Structures are given as C-alpha cells and as structure tokens.
PDB file of C-alpha atoms in Angstrom:
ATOM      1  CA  UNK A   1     -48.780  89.561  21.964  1.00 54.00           C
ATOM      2  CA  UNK A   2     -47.322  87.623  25.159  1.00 53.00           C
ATOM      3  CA  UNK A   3     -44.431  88.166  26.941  1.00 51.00           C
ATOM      4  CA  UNK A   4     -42.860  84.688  27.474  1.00 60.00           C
ATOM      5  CA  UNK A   5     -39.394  83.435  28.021  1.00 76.00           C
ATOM      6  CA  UNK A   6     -37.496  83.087  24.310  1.00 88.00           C
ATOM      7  CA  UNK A   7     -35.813  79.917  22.449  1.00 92.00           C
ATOM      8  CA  UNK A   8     -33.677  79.347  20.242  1.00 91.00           C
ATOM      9  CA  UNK A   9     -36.291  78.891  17.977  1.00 92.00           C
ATOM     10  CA  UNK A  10     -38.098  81.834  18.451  1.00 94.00           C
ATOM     11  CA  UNK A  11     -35.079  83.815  18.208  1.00 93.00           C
ATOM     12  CA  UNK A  12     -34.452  82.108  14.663  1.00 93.00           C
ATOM     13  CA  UNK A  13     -37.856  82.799  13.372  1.00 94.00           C
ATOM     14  CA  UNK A  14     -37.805  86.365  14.993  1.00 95.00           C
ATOM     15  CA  UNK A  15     -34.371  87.179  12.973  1.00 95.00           C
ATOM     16  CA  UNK A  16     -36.389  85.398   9.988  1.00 95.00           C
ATOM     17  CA  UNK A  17     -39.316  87.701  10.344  1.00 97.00           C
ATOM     18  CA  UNK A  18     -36.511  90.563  10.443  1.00 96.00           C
ATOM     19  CA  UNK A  19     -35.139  89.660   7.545  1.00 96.00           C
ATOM     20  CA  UNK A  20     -37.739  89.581   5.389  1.00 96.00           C
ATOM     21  CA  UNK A  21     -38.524  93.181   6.623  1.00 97.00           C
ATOM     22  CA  UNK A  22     -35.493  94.101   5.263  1.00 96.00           C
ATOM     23  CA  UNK A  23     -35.336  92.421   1.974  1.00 96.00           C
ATOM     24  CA  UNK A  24     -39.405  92.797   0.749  1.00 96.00           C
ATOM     25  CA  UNK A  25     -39.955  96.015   2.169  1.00 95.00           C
ATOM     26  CA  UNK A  26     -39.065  99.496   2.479  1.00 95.00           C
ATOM     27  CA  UNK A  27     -39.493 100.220   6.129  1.00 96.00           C
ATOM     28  CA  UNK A  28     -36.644 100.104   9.131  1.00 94.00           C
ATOM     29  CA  UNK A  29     -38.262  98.795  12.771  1.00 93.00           C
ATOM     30  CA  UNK A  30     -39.966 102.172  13.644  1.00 94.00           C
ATOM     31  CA  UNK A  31     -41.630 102.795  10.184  1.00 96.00           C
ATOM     32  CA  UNK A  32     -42.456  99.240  10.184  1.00 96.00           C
ATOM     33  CA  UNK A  33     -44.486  99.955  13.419  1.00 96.00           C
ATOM     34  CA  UNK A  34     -46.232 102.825  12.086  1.00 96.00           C
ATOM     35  CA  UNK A  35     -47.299 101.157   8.982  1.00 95.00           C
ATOM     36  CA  UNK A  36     -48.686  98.372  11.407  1.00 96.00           C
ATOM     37  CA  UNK A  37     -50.431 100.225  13.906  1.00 95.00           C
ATOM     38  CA  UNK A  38     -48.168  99.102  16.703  1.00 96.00           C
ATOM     39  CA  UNK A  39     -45.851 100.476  19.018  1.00 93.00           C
ATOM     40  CA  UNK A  40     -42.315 100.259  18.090  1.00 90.00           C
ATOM     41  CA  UNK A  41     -41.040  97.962  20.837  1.00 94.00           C
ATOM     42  CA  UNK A  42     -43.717  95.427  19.706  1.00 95.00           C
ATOM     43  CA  UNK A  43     -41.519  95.074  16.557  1.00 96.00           C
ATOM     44  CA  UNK A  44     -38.534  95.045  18.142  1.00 95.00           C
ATOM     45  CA  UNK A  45     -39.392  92.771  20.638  1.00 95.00           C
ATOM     46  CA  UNK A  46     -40.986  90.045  17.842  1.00 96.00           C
ATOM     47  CA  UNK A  47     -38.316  90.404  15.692  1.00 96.00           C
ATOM     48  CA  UNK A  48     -35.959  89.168  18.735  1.00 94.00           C
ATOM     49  CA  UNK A  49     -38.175  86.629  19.509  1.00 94.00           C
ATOM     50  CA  UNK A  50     -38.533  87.859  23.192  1.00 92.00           C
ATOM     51  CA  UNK A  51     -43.049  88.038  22.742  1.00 92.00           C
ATOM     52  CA  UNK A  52     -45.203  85.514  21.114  1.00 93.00           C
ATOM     53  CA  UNK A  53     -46.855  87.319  18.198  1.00 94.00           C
ATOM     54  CA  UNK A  54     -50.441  86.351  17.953  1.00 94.00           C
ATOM     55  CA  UNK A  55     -51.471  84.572  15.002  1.00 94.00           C
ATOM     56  CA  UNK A  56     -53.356  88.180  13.996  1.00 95.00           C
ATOM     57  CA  UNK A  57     -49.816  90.176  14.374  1.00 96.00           C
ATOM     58  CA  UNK A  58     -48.176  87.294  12.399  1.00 96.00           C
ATOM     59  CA  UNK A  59     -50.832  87.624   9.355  1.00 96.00           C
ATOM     60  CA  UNK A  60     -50.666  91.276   9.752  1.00 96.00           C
ATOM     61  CA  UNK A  61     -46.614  91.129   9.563  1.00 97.00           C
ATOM     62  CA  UNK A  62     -46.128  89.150   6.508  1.00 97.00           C
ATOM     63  CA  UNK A  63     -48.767  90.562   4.785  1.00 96.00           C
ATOM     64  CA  UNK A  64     -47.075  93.687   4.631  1.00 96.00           C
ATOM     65  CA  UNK A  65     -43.892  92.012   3.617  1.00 96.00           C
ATOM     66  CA  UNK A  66     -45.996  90.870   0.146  1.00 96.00           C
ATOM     67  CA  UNK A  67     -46.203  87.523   1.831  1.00 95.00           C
ATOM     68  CA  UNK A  68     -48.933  85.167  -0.374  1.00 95.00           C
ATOM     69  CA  UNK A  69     -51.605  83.260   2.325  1.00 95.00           C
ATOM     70  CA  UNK A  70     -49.446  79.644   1.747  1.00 95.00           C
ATOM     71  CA  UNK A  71     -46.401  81.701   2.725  1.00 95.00           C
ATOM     72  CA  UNK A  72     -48.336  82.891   5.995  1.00 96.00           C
ATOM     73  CA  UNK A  73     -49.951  79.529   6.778  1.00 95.00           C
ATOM     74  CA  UNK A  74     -46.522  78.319   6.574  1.00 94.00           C
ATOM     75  CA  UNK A  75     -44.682  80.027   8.872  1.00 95.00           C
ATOM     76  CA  UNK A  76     -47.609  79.764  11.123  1.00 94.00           C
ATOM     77  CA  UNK A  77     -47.753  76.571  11.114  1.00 92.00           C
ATOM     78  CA  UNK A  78     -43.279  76.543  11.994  1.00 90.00           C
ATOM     79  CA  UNK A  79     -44.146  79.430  14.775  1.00 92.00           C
ATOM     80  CA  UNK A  80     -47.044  77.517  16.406  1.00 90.00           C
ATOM     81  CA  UNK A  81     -44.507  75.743  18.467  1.00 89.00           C
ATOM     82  CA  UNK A  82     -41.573  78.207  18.679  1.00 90.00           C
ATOM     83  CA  UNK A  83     -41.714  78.924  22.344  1.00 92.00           C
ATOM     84  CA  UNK A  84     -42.401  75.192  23.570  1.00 91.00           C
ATOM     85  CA  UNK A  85     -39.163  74.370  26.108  1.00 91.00           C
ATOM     86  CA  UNK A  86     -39.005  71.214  24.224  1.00 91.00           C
ATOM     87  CA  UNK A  87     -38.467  71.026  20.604  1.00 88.00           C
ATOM     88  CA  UNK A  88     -36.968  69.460  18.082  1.00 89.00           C
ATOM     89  CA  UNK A  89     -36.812  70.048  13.841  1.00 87.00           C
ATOM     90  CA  UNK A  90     -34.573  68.581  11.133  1.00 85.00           C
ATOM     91  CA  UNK A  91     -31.019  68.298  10.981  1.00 81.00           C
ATOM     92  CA  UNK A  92     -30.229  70.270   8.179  1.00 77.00           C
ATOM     93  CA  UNK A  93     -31.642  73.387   9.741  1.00 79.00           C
ATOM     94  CA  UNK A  94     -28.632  75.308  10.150  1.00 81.00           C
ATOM     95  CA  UNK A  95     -29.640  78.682  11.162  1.00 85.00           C
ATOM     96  CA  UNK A  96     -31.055  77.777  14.725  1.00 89.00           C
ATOM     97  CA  UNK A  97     -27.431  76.237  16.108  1.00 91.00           C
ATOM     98  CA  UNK A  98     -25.541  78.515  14.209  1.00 91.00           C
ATOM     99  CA  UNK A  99     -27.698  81.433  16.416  1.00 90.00           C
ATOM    100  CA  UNK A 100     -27.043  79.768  19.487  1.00 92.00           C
ATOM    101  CA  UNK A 101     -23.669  79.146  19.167  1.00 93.00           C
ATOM    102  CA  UNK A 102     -23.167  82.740  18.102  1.00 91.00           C
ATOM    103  CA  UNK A 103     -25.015  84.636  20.994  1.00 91.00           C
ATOM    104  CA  UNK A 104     -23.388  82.092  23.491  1.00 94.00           C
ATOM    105  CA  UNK A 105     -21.376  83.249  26.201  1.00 94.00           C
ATOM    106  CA  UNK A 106     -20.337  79.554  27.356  1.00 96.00           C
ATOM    107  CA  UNK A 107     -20.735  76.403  25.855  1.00 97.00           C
ATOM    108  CA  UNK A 108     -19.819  73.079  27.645  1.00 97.00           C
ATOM    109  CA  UNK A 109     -19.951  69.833  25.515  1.00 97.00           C
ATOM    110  CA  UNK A 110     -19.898  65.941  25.658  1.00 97.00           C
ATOM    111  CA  UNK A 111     -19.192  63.820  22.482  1.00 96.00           C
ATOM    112  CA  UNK A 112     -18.986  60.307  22.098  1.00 95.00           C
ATOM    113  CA  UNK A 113     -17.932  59.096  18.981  1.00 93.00           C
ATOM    114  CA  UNK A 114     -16.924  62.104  16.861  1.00 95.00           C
ATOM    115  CA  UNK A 115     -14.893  65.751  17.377  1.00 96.00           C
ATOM    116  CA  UNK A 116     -17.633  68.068  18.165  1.00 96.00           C
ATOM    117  CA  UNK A 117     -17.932  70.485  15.460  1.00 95.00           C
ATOM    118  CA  UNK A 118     -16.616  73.647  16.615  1.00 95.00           C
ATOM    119  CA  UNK A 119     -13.431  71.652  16.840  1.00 96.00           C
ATOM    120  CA  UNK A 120     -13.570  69.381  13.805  1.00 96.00           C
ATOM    121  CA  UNK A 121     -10.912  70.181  10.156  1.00 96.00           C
ATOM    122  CA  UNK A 122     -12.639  70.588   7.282  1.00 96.00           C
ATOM    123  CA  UNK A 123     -11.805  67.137   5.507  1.00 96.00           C
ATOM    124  CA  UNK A 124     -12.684  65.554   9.019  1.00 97.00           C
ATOM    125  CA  UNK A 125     -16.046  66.875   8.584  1.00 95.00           C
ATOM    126  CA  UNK A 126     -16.513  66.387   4.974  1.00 94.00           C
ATOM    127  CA  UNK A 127     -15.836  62.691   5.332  1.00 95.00           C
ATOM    128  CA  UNK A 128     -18.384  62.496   8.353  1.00 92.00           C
ATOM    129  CA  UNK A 129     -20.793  63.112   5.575  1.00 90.00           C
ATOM    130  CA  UNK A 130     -19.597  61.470   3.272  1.00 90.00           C
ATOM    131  CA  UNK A 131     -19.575  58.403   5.244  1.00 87.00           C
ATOM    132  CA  UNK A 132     -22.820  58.942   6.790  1.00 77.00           C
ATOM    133  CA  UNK A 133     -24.178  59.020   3.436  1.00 74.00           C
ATOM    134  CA  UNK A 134     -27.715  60.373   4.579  1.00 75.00           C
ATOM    135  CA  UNK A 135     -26.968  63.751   2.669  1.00 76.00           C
ATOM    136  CA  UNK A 136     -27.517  64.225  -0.852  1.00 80.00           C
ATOM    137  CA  UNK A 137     -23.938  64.178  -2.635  1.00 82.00           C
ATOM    138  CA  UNK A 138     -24.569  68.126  -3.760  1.00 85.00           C
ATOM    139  CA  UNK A 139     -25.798  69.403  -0.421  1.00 86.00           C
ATOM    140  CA  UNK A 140     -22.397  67.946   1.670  1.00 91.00           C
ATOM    141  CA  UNK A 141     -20.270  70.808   0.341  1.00 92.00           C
ATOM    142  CA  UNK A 142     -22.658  73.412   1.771  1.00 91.00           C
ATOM    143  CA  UNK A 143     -22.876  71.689   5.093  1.00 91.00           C
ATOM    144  CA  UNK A 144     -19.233  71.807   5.335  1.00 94.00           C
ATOM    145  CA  UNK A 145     -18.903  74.811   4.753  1.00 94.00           C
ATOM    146  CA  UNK A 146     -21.087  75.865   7.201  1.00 92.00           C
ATOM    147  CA  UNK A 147     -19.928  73.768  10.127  1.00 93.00           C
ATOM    148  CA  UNK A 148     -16.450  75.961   9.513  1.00 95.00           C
ATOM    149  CA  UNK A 149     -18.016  79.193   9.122  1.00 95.00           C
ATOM    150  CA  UNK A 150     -19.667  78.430  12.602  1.00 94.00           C
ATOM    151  CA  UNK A 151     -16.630  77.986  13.574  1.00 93.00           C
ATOM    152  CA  UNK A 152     -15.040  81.795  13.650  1.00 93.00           C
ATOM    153  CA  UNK A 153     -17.053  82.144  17.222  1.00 92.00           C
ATOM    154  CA  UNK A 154     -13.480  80.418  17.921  1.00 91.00           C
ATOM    155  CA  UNK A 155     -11.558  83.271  16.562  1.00 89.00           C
ATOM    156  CA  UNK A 156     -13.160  85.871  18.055  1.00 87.00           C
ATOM    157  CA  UNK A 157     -10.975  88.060  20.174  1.00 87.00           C
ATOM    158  CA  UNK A 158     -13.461  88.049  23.227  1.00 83.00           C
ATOM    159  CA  UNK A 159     -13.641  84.305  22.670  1.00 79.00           C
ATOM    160  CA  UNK A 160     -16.570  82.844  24.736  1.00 87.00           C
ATOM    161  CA  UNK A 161     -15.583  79.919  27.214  1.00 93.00           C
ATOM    162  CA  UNK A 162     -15.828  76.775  26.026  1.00 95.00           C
ATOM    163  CA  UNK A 163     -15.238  72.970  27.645  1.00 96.00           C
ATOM    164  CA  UNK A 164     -14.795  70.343  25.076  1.00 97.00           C
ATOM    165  CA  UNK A 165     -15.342  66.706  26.802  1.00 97.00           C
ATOM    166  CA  UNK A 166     -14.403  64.032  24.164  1.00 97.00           C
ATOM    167  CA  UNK A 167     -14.583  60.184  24.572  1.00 97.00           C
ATOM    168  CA  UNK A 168     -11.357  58.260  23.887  1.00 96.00           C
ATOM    169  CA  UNK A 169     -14.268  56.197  21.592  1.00 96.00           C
ATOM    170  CA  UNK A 170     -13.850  59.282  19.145  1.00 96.00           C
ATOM    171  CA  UNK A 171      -9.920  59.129  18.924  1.00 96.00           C
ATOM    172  CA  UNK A 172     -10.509  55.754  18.194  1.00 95.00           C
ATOM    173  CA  UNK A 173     -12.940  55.468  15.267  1.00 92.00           C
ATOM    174  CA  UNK A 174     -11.546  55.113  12.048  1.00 92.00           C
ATOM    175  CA  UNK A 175     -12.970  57.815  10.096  1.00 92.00           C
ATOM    176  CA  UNK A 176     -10.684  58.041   6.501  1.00 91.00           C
ATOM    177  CA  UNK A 177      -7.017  57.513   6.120  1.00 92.00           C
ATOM    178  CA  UNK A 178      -4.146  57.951   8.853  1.00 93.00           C
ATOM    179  CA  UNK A 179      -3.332  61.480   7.272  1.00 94.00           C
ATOM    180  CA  UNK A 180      -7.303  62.851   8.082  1.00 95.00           C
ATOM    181  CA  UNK A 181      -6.585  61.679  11.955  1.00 96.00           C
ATOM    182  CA  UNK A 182      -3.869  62.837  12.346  1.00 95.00           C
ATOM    183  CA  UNK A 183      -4.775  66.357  11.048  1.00 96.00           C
ATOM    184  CA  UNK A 184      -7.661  66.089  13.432  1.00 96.00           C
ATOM    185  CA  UNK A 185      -5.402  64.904  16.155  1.00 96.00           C
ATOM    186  CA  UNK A 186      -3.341  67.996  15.817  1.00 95.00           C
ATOM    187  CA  UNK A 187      -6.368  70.547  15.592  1.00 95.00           C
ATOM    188  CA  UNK A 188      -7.370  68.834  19.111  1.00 96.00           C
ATOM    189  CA  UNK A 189      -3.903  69.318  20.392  1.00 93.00           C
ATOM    190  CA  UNK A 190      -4.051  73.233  19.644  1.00 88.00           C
ATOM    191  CA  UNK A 191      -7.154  73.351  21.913  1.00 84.00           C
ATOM    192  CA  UNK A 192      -6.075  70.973  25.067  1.00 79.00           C
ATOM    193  CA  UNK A 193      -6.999  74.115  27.193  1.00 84.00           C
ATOM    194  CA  UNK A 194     -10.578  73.835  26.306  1.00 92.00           C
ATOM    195  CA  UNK A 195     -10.360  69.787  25.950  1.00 95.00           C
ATOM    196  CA  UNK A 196     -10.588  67.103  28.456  1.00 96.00           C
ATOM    197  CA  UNK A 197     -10.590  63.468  27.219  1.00 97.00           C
ATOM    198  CA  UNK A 198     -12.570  60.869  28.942  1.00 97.00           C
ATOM    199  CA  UNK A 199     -11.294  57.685  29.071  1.00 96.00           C
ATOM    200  CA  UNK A 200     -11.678  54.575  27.109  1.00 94.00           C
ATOM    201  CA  UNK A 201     -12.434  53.322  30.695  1.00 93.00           C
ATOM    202  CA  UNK A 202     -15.304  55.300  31.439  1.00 92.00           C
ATOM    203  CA  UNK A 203     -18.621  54.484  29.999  1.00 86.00           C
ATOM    204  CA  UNK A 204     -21.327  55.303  31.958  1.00 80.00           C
ATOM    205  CA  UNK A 205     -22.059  58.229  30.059  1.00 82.00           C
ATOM    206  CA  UNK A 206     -23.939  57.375  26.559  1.00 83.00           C
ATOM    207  CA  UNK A 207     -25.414  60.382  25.377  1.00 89.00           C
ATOM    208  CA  UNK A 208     -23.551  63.215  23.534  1.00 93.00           C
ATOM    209  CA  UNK A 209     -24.962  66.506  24.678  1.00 96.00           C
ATOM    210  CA  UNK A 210     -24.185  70.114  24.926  1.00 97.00           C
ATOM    211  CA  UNK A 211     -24.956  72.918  27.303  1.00 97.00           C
ATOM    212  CA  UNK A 212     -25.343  76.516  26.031  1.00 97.00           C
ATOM    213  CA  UNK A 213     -25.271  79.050  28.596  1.00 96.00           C
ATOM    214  CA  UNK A 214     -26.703  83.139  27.536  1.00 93.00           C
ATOM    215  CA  UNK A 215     -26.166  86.491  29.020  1.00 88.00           C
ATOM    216  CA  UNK A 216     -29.778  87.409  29.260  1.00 82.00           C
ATOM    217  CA  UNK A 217     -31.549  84.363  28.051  1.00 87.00           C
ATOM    218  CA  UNK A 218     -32.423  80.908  29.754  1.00 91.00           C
ATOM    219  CA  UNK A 219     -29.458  77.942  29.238  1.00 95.00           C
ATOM    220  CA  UNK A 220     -30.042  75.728  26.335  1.00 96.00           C
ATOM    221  CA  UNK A 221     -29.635  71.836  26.540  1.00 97.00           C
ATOM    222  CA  UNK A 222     -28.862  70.787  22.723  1.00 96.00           C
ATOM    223  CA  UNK A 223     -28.212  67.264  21.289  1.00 94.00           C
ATOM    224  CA  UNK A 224     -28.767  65.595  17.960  1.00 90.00           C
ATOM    225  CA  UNK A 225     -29.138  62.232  15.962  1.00 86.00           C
ATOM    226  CA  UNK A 226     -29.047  61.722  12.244  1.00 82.00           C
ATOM    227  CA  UNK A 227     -32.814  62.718  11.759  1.00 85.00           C
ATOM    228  CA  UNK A 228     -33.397  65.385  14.539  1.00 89.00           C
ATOM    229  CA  UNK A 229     -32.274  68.113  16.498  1.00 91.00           C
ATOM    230  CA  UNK A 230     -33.845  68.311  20.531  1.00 93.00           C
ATOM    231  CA  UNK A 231     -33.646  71.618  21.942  1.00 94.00           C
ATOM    232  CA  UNK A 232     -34.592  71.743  25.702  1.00 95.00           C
ATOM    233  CA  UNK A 233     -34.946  74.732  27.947  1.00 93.00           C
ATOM    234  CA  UNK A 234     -37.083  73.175  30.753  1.00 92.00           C
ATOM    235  CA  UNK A 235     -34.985  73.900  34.049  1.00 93.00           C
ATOM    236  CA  UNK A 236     -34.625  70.047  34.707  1.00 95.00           C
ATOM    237  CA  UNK A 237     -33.381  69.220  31.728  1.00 95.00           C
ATOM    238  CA  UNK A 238     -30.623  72.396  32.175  1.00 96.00           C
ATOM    239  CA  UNK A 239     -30.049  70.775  36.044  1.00 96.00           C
ATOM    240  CA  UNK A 240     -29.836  67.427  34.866  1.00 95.00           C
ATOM    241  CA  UNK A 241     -27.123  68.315  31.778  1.00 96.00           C
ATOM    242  CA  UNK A 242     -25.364  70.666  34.561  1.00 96.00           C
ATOM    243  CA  UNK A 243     -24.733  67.238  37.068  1.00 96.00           C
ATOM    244  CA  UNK A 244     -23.633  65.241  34.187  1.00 95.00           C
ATOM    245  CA  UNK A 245     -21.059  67.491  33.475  1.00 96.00           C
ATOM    246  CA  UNK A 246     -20.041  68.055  37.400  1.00 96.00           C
ATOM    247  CA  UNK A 247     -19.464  64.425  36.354  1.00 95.00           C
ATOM    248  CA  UNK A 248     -17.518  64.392  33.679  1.00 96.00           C
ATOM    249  CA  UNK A 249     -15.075  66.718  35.752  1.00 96.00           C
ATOM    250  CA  UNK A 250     -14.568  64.422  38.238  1.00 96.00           C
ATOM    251  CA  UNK A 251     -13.350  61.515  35.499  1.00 96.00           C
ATOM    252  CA  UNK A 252     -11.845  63.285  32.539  1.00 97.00           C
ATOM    253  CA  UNK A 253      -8.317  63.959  32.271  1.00 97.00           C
ATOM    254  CA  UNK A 254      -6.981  67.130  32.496  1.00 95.00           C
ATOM    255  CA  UNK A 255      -5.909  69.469  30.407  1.00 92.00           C
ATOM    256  CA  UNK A 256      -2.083  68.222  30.238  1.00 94.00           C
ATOM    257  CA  UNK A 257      -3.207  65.013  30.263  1.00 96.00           C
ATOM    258  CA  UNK A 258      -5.375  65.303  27.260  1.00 96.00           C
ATOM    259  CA  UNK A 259      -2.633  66.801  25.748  1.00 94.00           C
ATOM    260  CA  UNK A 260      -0.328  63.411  26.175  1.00 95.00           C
ATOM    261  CA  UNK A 261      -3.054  61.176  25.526  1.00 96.00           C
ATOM    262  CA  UNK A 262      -3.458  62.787  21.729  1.00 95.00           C
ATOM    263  CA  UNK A 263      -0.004  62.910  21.470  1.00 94.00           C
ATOM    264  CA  UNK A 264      -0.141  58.889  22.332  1.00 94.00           C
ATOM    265  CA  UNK A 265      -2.856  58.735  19.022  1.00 95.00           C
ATOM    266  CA  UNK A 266      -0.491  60.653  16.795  1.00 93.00           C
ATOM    267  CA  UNK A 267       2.547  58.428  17.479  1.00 91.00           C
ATOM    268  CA  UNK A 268       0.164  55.194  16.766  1.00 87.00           C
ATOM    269  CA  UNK A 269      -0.098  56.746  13.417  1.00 85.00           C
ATOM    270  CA  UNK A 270       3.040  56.850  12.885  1.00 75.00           C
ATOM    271  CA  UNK A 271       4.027  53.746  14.077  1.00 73.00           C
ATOM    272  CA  UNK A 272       1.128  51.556  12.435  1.00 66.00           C
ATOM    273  CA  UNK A 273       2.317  50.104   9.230  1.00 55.00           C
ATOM    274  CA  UNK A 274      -1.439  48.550   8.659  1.00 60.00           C
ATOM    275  CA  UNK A 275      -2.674  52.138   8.929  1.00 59.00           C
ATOM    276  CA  UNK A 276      -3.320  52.594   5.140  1.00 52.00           C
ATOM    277  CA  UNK A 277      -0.337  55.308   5.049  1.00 48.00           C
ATOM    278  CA  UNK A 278       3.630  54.597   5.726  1.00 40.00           C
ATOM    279  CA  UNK A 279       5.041  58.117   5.135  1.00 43.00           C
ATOM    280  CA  UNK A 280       3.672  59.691   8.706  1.00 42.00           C
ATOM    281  CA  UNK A 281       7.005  59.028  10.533  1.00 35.00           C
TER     282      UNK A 281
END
C-alpha cells in the first residue's frame, strides 16, 4: 500500500470499493480489517482513496466481498490508472463529477457554447441530449435526471463558492423553442451573483474548462467533449487553468452587467416574431 496524493478517480473507486463492503458483506471498516489481516486505517484510508492498494490488497478485498476473478480483473484493470494526474474515461460516467462537485469547496467555470450544468433547467438539458443525439433515446431521461440531482450542491445552506463564466456564444445558440430560452434565461438571471458573461467580442478563449478547488485535496482541472472526460491534477495544468481565469476577470462583465445583458436576450424573445413563439410579450 502507497501513500500518494488522491484523484478524483481514486476517490470514486475507493467509495466503490466501500460500497460493495456494505452491500456483499457483513462487516463495518474495523471488522473488515480484522477479517483482512490489516490495520484499520489501511481500510479506511483505501476506501477514501487517499493509498494505492496493491494489486494483492485489491484481490484480497474483493475476494472477501464474494467478488468472482472477472469481477477482480476488472476493477483492476479500472484501478491500474486511478492515481495518474492525467486521466480521462467515458462520458456517461456519472459518479466521478458528481463526487467532485460534491466534496468541492469552490468551483470556477468557463463555457462556451452551452449553460454549464449546475446552472442549466431541466428541459434545457433534456434537449441538449436530445439534440446531441449520441445517447440512446432510453438512457437521456436518467442523465437528466442526474445533471439536476447534482445540482442540490446549489441548495445547500453552506453553499460552496462558485464563478460561472459564460460566452455570449451560449445565449446565442438556438437550442429548442423561444419558451426553453427564455426559461434558461431566467434561471441565469437568478444567479448573476455567481455569473459573469463574456462577450460576443471576446474570443480568444476556445476551450470550456472548469477548476475544482478541495479543502484537503489537490485542485482539479476538469473539461469534457462528447466522447471523454480529462481530469488533470498536474500543478501546471491547475496554474495554467488558474491564469486563464485571472483572464477572464479582466474581460467579463460584471455581475450587474450580466444581469442587463440577459435581460437584453429575454426582451429579443419577446420581440422576435420569427422566433417560433408569439405569445412571450
């Protein structure tokens, strides 16, 4: 077992290895230990995802969990790589971001051409599926779903602090009918504290991207396509993603600024009759 520094994947597949604790056995950490051999932190600390586990503890582990050898070779083969500063994995794994964004104490984001998710309505994000069309038809309801339940880190009452920068590009794409915008419009304008537009103007930066920022654990730089999800924790990724947004500061509007420029969006809505809907004014 090696004491390294933890990622977000390593904390997923620690919480997974923790689960299945609980569900296939009988034990809680400590008995777990005894059972094992090992001294209790040693659970503890790989079910946290703060150690590597050698591939002897893993095998030991989740053969005590009534875990089959295709089981183990499987999740060997997913925790080969867990601690690598660089990684990246599908993008319908939902359980890594969903960890992230939970044990988060700030999060600072850019987005280009769509409302990042922690911000986005429900029918805004079902229609980014639907539109995308690269999910299966009877998977996009569970992704929704899940982009809103991430969403109650929002609600919380010691609410972690967030910066939201959004490209004018995103007000501007023409995702569904006027009614959808303008729903999404007025989530935005509920959260002008947290958001800061960038200009139509302003296009120097290309690359959506956000910053994750822990109590204990190293800053995360996260950003994703339509086939992958890149995690990095390497320190010059972090500084790199840190002067991009020292950027962004200088050029985005503020917050009452942000807060006219949606309200600018709405009206258009209203006013467009080629819009697809006449009954907004």
């Amino acid at each position: 077992m090696t004491a390294i520094i933890s990622t977000p994947c390593s904390r997923e597949l620690g919480d997974e290895l923790r689960r299945l604790r609980e569900t296939s056995t009988e034990f809680h950490g400590r008995a777990m230990a005894v059972q094992l051999g090992w001294d209790p932190s040693k659970v503890s600390d790989i079910e946290l995802g703060k150690v590597r586990a050698s591939d002897v503890d893993i095998v030991q582990y989740l053969a005590t969990c009534g875990k089959n050898i295709d089981f183990i070779d499987a999740f060997r083969g997913r925790y080969y790589n867990a601690f690598d500063l660089y990684f990246a994995q599908l993008p319908d794994n939902l359980r890594t971001l969903a960890m992230m964004e939970a044990m988060a104490t700030k999060i600072v984001s850019y987005d280009i051409l769509t409302v990042h998710g922690l911000l986005q309505t429900e029918f805004y994000a079902r229609e980014l599926f639907v539109d995308g069309q690269f999910e299966a038809p009877q998977d996009i309801e569970r992704f929704v779903q899940a982009r809103m339940e991430r969403q109650a880190i929002m609600r919380r009452p010691n609410r972690l602090e967030c910066v939201f920068y959004l490209h004018e590009f995103a007000l501007r794409m023409r995702l569904g009918d006027a009614s959808l915008r303008e729903d999404q419009y007025l989530r935005l304008l509920f959260n002008t504290h947290i958001l800061r537009i960038v200009p139509a103007h302003v296009t120097a930066f290309r690359s959506a991207v956000t910053l994750y920022e822990f109590g204990k654990a190293a800053p995360v730089v996260y950003t994703d396509t339509d086939t992958a999800e890149v995690y990095a924790q390497d320190s010059v990724a972090v500084a790199r993603t840190k002067r991009l947004f020292q950027r962004l500061d200088a050029v985005a509007l503020d917050a009452e600024q942000s807060k006219r420029k949606l309200a600018e969006y709405v009206s258009g809505l209203r006013e467009d009759p080629h819009d697809g809907r006449t009954d907004l004014a």
